[in-house]
PDB file of C-alpha atoms in Angstrom:
ATOM      1  CA  MET A  29       0.140  -0.078   0.009  1.00 52.00           C
ATOM      2  CA  HIS A  30       1.103   3.481  -0.985  1.00 59.00           C
ATOM      3  CA  ARG A  31       1.020   5.892   2.080  1.00 72.00           C
ATOM      4  CA  ILE A  32       1.146   9.762   1.839  1.00 75.00           C
ATOM      5  CA  VAL A  33       2.761  10.988   4.861  1.00 86.00           C
ATOM      6  CA  GLN A  34       3.122  14.548   5.436  1.00 89.00           C
ATOM      7  CA  ILE A  35       4.234  16.496   8.554  1.00 93.00           C
ATOM      8  CA  GLU A  36       3.168  20.042   8.847  1.00 91.00           C
ATOM      9  CA  LEU A  37       5.855  22.155  10.191  1.00 94.00           C
ATOM     10  CA  THR A  38       4.052  25.204   9.982  1.00 93.00           C
ATOM     11  CA  ASN A  39       0.654  26.525   8.944  1.00 90.00           C
ATOM     12  CA  HIS A  40       1.788  29.990   8.412  1.00 91.00           C
ATOM     13  CA  CYS A  41       2.036  30.798   4.809  1.00 90.00           C
ATOM     14  CA  ASN A  42       2.979  34.179   2.893  1.00 89.00           C
ATOM     15  CA  ARG A  43       0.005  33.310   0.240  1.00 86.00           C
ATOM     16  CA  GLN A  44      -3.739  33.136   0.578  1.00 78.00           C
ATOM     17  CA  CYS A  45      -4.832  30.744  -2.234  1.00 74.00           C
ATOM     18  CA  LEU A  46      -8.536  30.137  -2.977  1.00 67.00           C
ATOM     19  CA  TYR A  47      -8.196  26.494  -3.224  1.00 64.00           C
ATOM     20  CA  CYS A  48      -6.254  25.946  -0.046  1.00 72.00           C
ATOM     21  CA  GLY A  49      -8.223  24.764   3.008  1.00 71.00           C
ATOM     22  CA  ILE A  50      -6.057  26.821   5.440  1.00 73.00           C
ATOM     23  CA  LYS A  51      -8.804  29.343   5.765  1.00 72.00           C
ATOM     24  CA  GLN A  52     -11.207  26.741   7.070  1.00 73.00           C
ATOM     25  CA  MET A  53      -8.783  25.685   9.845  1.00 75.00           C
ATOM     26  CA  THR A  54      -9.788  26.539  13.181  1.00 80.00           C
ATOM     27  CA  ARG A  55      -6.472  25.718  15.028  1.00 81.00           C
ATOM     28  CA  PRO A  56      -4.087  28.539  15.839  1.00 88.00           C
ATOM     29  CA  LYS A  57      -1.112  29.361  13.767  1.00 90.00           C
ATOM     30  CA  GLY A  58       2.003  27.720  14.791  1.00 92.00           C
ATOM     31  CA  LEU A  59       5.344  25.956  14.396  1.00 95.00           C
ATOM     32  CA  ALA A  60       6.326  22.393  14.903  1.00 94.00           C
ATOM     33  CA  ASP A  61       8.893  21.823  17.709  1.00 95.00           C
ATOM     34  CA  LEU A  62      11.600  19.374  18.154  1.00 96.00           C
ATOM     35  CA  LYS A  63       9.689  17.254  20.590  1.00 95.00           C
ATOM     36  CA  LEU A  64       6.711  16.709  17.816  1.00 94.00           C
ATOM     37  CA  ILE A  65       9.581  16.115  15.018  1.00 95.00           C
ATOM     38  CA  LYS A  66      11.126  13.439  17.299  1.00 96.00           C
ATOM     39  CA  ARG A  67       7.864  11.754  18.051  1.00 94.00           C
ATOM     40  CA  CYS A  68       6.977  11.815  14.168  1.00 93.00           C
ATOM     41  CA  VAL A  69      10.404  10.078  13.849  1.00 94.00           C
ATOM     42  CA  GLU A  70       9.665   7.559  16.426  1.00 94.00           C
ATOM     43  CA  VAL A  71       6.349   6.659  14.561  1.00 92.00           C
ATOM     44  CA  LEU A  72       7.743   6.545  11.194  1.00 92.00           C
ATOM     45  CA  LYS A  73      10.381   4.187  12.213  1.00 93.00           C
ATOM     46  CA  LEU A  74       7.601   1.844  13.954  1.00 92.00           C
ATOM     47  CA  ILE A  75       5.468   2.062  10.875  1.00 89.00           C
ATOM     48  CA  LYS A  76       8.668   1.448   8.680  1.00 89.00           C
ATOM     49  CA  GLN A  77       8.016   4.565   6.668  1.00 86.00           C
ATOM     50  CA  THR A  78      11.295   5.788   5.732  1.00 85.00           C
ATOM     51  CA  ASP A  79      10.704   7.461   2.403  1.00 82.00           C
ATOM     52  CA  GLN A  80       7.887   9.578   0.884  1.00 78.00           C
ATOM     53  CA  VAL A  81       7.857  11.731   3.886  1.00 89.00           C
ATOM     54  CA  GLY A  82       6.720  15.194   3.044  1.00 90.00           C
ATOM     55  CA  LEU A  83       7.614  18.163   5.435  1.00 92.00           C
ATOM     56  CA  HIS A  84       4.753  20.324   4.254  1.00 87.00           C
ATOM     57  CA  HIS A  85       0.804  20.563   4.280  1.00 82.00           C
ATOM     58  CA  PHE A  86      -1.046  23.595   4.847  1.00 82.00           C
ATOM     59  CA  GLY A  87       1.854  26.114   5.276  1.00 88.00           C
ATOM     60  CA  GLU A  88       5.123  27.064   3.618  1.00 93.00           C
ATOM     61  CA  SER A  89       7.749  25.082   5.254  1.00 94.00           C
ATOM     62  CA  LEU A  90      10.430  27.318   4.133  1.00 96.00           C
ATOM     63  CA  LEU A  91       8.985  29.904   6.766  1.00 95.00           C
ATOM     64  CA  HIS A  92       9.950  27.742   9.597  1.00 96.00           C
ATOM     65  CA  PRO A  93      13.340  28.699  11.359  1.00 96.00           C
ATOM     66  CA  ARG A  94      14.281  25.260  12.202  1.00 97.00           C
ATOM     67  CA  LEU A  95      13.652  23.694   8.612  1.00 97.00           C
ATOM     68  CA  ILE A  96      17.304  22.859   8.098  1.00 97.00           C
ATOM     69  CA  GLU A  97      17.869  21.160  11.715  1.00 97.00           C
ATOM     70  CA  PHE A  98      14.631  19.146  10.872  1.00 97.00           C
ATOM     71  CA  ILE A  99      15.907  17.817   7.684  1.00 96.00           C
ATOM     72  CA  LYS A 100      19.309  16.800   9.107  1.00 97.00           C
ATOM     73  CA  TYR A 101      17.424  15.206  11.947  1.00 97.00           C
ATOM     74  CA  PHE A 102      15.169  12.951   9.663  1.00 96.00           C
ATOM     75  CA  ASN A 103      18.188  12.144   7.302  1.00 95.00           C
ATOM     76  CA  GLU A 104      20.082  11.276  10.571  1.00 96.00           C
ATOM     77  CA  ASN A 105      17.285   8.656  11.398  1.00 96.00           C
ATOM     78  CA  GLY A 106      17.345   7.206   8.049  1.00 94.00           C
ATOM     79  CA  ILE A 107      14.169   8.988   6.755  1.00 93.00           C
ATOM     80  CA  THR A 108      13.968  10.633   3.577  1.00 91.00           C
ATOM     81  CA  PRO A 109      12.198  13.841   3.579  1.00 92.00           C
ATOM     82  CA  PHE A 110      10.982  16.020   0.715  1.00 90.00           C
ATOM     83  CA  LEU A 111       9.351  19.422   0.268  1.00 91.00           C
ATOM     84  CA  ASN A 112       6.726  21.130  -1.686  1.00 89.00           C
ATOM     85  CA  THR A 113       7.224  24.962  -1.931  1.00 91.00           C
ATOM     86  CA  ASN A 114       5.528  28.049  -3.321  1.00 89.00           C
ATOM     87  CA  GLY A 115       8.962  29.079  -4.375  1.00 90.00           C
ATOM     88  CA  ASP A 116       8.869  32.429  -2.778  1.00 92.00           C
ATOM     89  CA  PHE A 117      11.845  31.932  -0.236  1.00 94.00           C
ATOM     90  CA  LEU A 118      13.746  29.347  -2.712  1.00 94.00           C
ATOM     91  CA  THR A 119      16.803  31.742  -2.894  1.00 96.00           C
ATOM     92  CA  ASP A 120      20.279  30.484  -4.181  1.00 97.00           C
ATOM     93  CA  ASP A 121      21.567  30.340  -0.519  1.00 97.00           C
ATOM     94  CA  MET A 122      18.345  28.295   0.501  1.00 97.00           C
ATOM     95  CA  ILE A 123      19.108  25.975  -2.649  1.00 97.00           C
ATOM     96  CA  ASP A 124      22.720  25.484  -1.554  1.00 97.00           C
ATOM     97  CA  THR A 125      21.718  24.850   2.037  1.00 97.00           C
ATOM     98  CA  LEU A 126      19.014  22.243   1.073  1.00 97.00           C
ATOM     99  CA  SER A 127      21.617  20.466  -0.920  1.00 96.00           C
ATOM    100  CA  LYS A 128      24.267  20.388   1.832  1.00 96.00           C
ATOM    101  CA  VAL A 129      21.639  18.809   4.142  1.00 95.00           C
ATOM    102  CA  LYS A 130      20.747  16.516   1.412  1.00 92.00           C
ATOM    103  CA  LEU A 131      17.014  17.122   0.766  1.00 93.00           C
ATOM    104  CA  SER A 132      15.913  14.442  -1.479  1.00 87.00           C
ATOM    105  CA  SER A 133      13.538  16.200  -3.635  1.00 89.00           C
ATOM    106  CA  LEU A 134      11.376  19.405  -4.004  1.00 89.00           C
ATOM    107  CA  MET A 135       8.052  20.253  -5.876  1.00 86.00           C
ATOM    108  CA  ILE A 136       7.971  23.827  -7.012  1.00 86.00           C
ATOM    109  CA  SER A 137       4.160  24.792  -6.898  1.00 81.00           C
ATOM    110  CA  LEU A 138       2.689  26.845  -9.767  1.00 73.00           C
ATOM    111  CA  HIS A 139       2.496  29.954  -7.892  1.00 74.00           C
ATOM    112  CA  LEU A 140       5.463  31.282  -9.843  1.00 80.00           C
ATOM    113  CA  PRO A 141       5.576  32.465 -13.533  1.00 80.00           C
ATOM    114  CA  GLN A 142       6.785  29.307 -15.777  1.00 78.00           C
ATOM    115  CA  ASN A 143      10.251  30.688 -16.470  1.00 84.00           C
ATOM    116  CA  ARG A 144      10.961  31.189 -12.534  1.00 87.00           C
ATOM    117  CA  ARG A 145       9.856  27.660 -11.894  1.00 84.00           C
ATOM    118  CA  ILE A 146      12.117  26.216 -14.552  1.00 84.00           C
ATOM    119  CA  GLU A 147      14.958  28.612 -13.404  1.00 90.00           C
ATOM    120  CA  LEU A 148      14.543  27.123  -9.664  1.00 91.00           C
ATOM    121  CA  TRP A 149      14.277  23.695 -11.024  1.00 88.00           C
ATOM    122  CA  ARG A 150      17.662  24.051 -12.773  1.00 89.00           C
ATOM    123  CA  LYS A 151      19.379  25.459  -9.734  1.00 94.00           C
ATOM    124  CA  CYS A 152      18.128  22.810  -7.718  1.00 92.00           C
ATOM    125  CA  THR A 153      18.966  19.862 -10.091  1.00 91.00           C
ATOM    126  CA  ASP A 154      22.485  21.425 -10.465  1.00 93.00           C
ATOM    127  CA  LYS A 155      22.806  21.165  -6.896  1.00 94.00           C
ATOM    128  CA  GLY A 156      21.622  17.397  -6.767  1.00 92.00           C
ATOM    129  CA  ILE A 157      18.128  17.938  -5.496  1.00 91.00           C
ATOM    130  CA  LYS A 158      15.504  16.071  -7.590  1.00 88.00           C
ATOM    131  CA  SER A 159      13.174  18.660  -8.408  1.00 85.00           C
ATOM    132  CA  TRP A 160       9.828  19.134 -10.259  1.00 78.00           C
ATOM    133  CA  TRP A 161       7.616  21.950 -10.916  1.00 70.00           C
ATOM    134  CA  GLN A 162       3.649  21.933 -11.436  1.00 64.00           C
ATOM    135  CA  THR A 163       1.821  23.080 -14.371  1.00 55.00           C
ATOM    136  CA  ASN A 164      -1.837  23.984 -15.041  1.00 49.00           C
ATOM    137  CA  GLU A 165      -2.420  20.459 -16.143  1.00 43.00           C
ATOM    138  CA  MET A 166      -1.472  19.150 -12.738  1.00 39.00           C
ATOM    139  CA  GLY A 167      -4.718  18.853 -10.432  1.00 40.00           C
ATOM    140  CA  GLY A 168      -6.444  21.881 -12.170  1.00 39.00           C
ATOM    141  CA  MET A 169      -4.949  24.475  -9.812  1.00 40.00           C
ATOM    142  CA  THR A 170      -5.341  27.424 -12.153  1.00 38.00           C
ATOM    143  CA  ASN A 171      -5.373  30.828 -10.846  1.00 37.00           C
ATOM    144  CA  LEU A 172      -2.887  30.801  -8.303  1.00 39.00           C
ATOM    145  CA  GLY A 173      -5.168  32.220  -5.499  1.00 42.00           C
ATOM    146  CA  GLY A 174      -6.079  35.028  -7.704  1.00 39.00           C
ATOM    147  CA  GLN A 175      -2.836  36.572  -7.019  1.00 40.00           C
ATOM    148  CA  ILE A 176      -1.208  36.660 -10.420  1.00 37.00           C
ATOM    149  CA  SER A 177      -1.832  35.581 -13.854  1.00 41.00           C
ATOM    150  CA  VAL A 178       0.046  32.658 -15.214  1.00 41.00           C
ATOM    151  CA  GLU A 179      -0.093  30.963 -18.603  1.00 44.00           C
ATOM    152  CA  GLY A 180      -3.266  32.488 -19.761  1.00 43.00           C
ATOM    153  CA  VAL A 181      -5.239  32.235 -16.789  1.00 41.00           C
ATOM    154  CA  PRO A 182      -6.748  35.562 -15.752  1.00 44.00           C
ATOM    155  CA  ILE A 183      -6.774  36.906 -12.228  1.00 43.00           C
ATOM    156  CA  GLY A 184      -9.948  36.329 -10.487  1.00 45.00           C
ATOM    157  CA  THR A 185     -10.949  33.250 -12.657  1.00 43.00           C
ATOM    158  CA  PRO A 186     -13.694  31.534 -10.524  1.00 43.00           C
ATOM    159  CA  LEU A 187     -12.522  28.093  -9.125  1.00 41.00           C
ATOM    160  CA  SER A 188     -15.414  26.038 -10.054  1.00 40.00           C
ATOM    161  CA  ASP A 189     -13.329  22.708 -10.855  1.00 40.00           C
ATOM    162  CA  PRO A 190     -13.480  20.598  -7.721  1.00 38.00           C
ATOM    163  CA  MET A 191      -9.834  19.787  -8.292  1.00 39.00           C
ATOM    164  CA  THR A 192      -8.918  23.195  -7.343  1.00 41.00           C
ATOM    165  CA  GLN A 193      -9.900  22.793  -3.687  1.00 41.00           C
ATOM    166  CA  CYS A 194      -7.625  20.964  -1.274  1.00 46.00           C
ATOM    167  CA  GLY A 195      -7.615  17.134  -1.888  1.00 45.00           C
ATOM    168  CA  PHE A 196      -7.383  16.385   1.782  1.00 46.00           C
ATOM    169  CA  LEU A 197     -10.401  18.729   2.610  1.00 45.00           C
ATOM    170  CA  ARG A 198     -12.334  17.471  -0.566  1.00 44.00           C
ATOM    171  CA  GLU A 199     -11.880  13.697   0.334  1.00 46.00           C
ATOM    172  CA  GLN A 200     -12.488  14.530   3.917  1.00 44.00           C
ATOM    173  CA  ARG A 201      -9.178  13.038   5.033  1.00 43.00           C
ATOM    174  CA  ALA A 202      -7.891  16.276   7.123  1.00 42.00           C
ATOM    175  CA  ILE A 203      -8.411  16.547  10.668  1.00 39.00           C
ATOM    176  CA  ASP A 204      -8.323  19.521  13.133  1.00 38.00           C
ATOM    177  CA  ARG A 205      -6.464  19.126  16.308  1.00 37.00           C
ATOM    178  CA  LYS A 206      -9.518  19.780  18.306  1.00 38.00           C
ATOM    179  CA  SER A 207     -11.567  17.081  16.416  1.00 37.00           C
ATOM    180  CA  THR A 208     -12.258  13.891  18.135  1.00 35.00           C
ATOM    181  CA  ARG A 209     -12.948  12.243  14.761  1.00 35.00           C
ATOM    182  CA  LEU A 210     -10.262  10.624  12.916  1.00 33.00           C
ATOM    183  CA  ASN A 211     -10.852  10.709   8.997  1.00 34.00           C
ATOM    184  CA  SER A 212      -9.397   8.004   6.455  1.00 34.00           C
ATOM    185  CA  SER A 213      -5.651   7.394   7.217  1.00 37.00           C
ATOM    186  CA  HIS A 214      -4.754  10.553   8.848  1.00 38.00           C
ATOM    187  CA  ALA A 215      -3.670  10.329  12.447  1.00 41.00           C
ATOM    188  CA  ASP A 216      -2.697  13.201  15.031  1.00 41.00           C
ATOM    189  CA  ILE A 217       0.303  11.846  16.801  1.00 43.00           C
ATOM    190  CA  SER A 218       0.866  14.799  18.976  1.00 40.00           C
TER     191      SER A 218
END
């Protein structure tokens, strides 16, 4: 069975995308601490999940001040982390640092113009980080939260396609920390 494991390092984000479910979340903004990361590593080892561990969810992980420390910790424990990012904080220095701590892979979302995504992809792959960038064909996320027009989709285009909404919320697989109900395969291990 293929599992999706995502550890939300932060639910802070610099964007407010229309398709993102963060606006429906009732929990306060916060940052994962080392205690939670250590508990996640324990559980991942217990369930023998050592790859395909995303250090992202409803926030921009590059905003977490301890991201690099956490990536090192996962790697030291034999767990291969990867990231999704909107790319806004993916500087040359950050790419160099992510390479040095051996981030396995990186998905650059379609929030940036295509030429910028390609530029970042090249820089990441040149540094040994397996990278991808999203296109409008992936999941139907089209107007980038109404913030910019990319690849011919005008600002303010309504998001009527159900694929433009967060898949975890659409499929009722997300949980709120205050919830007593556990949906699908998600678990709150804190």
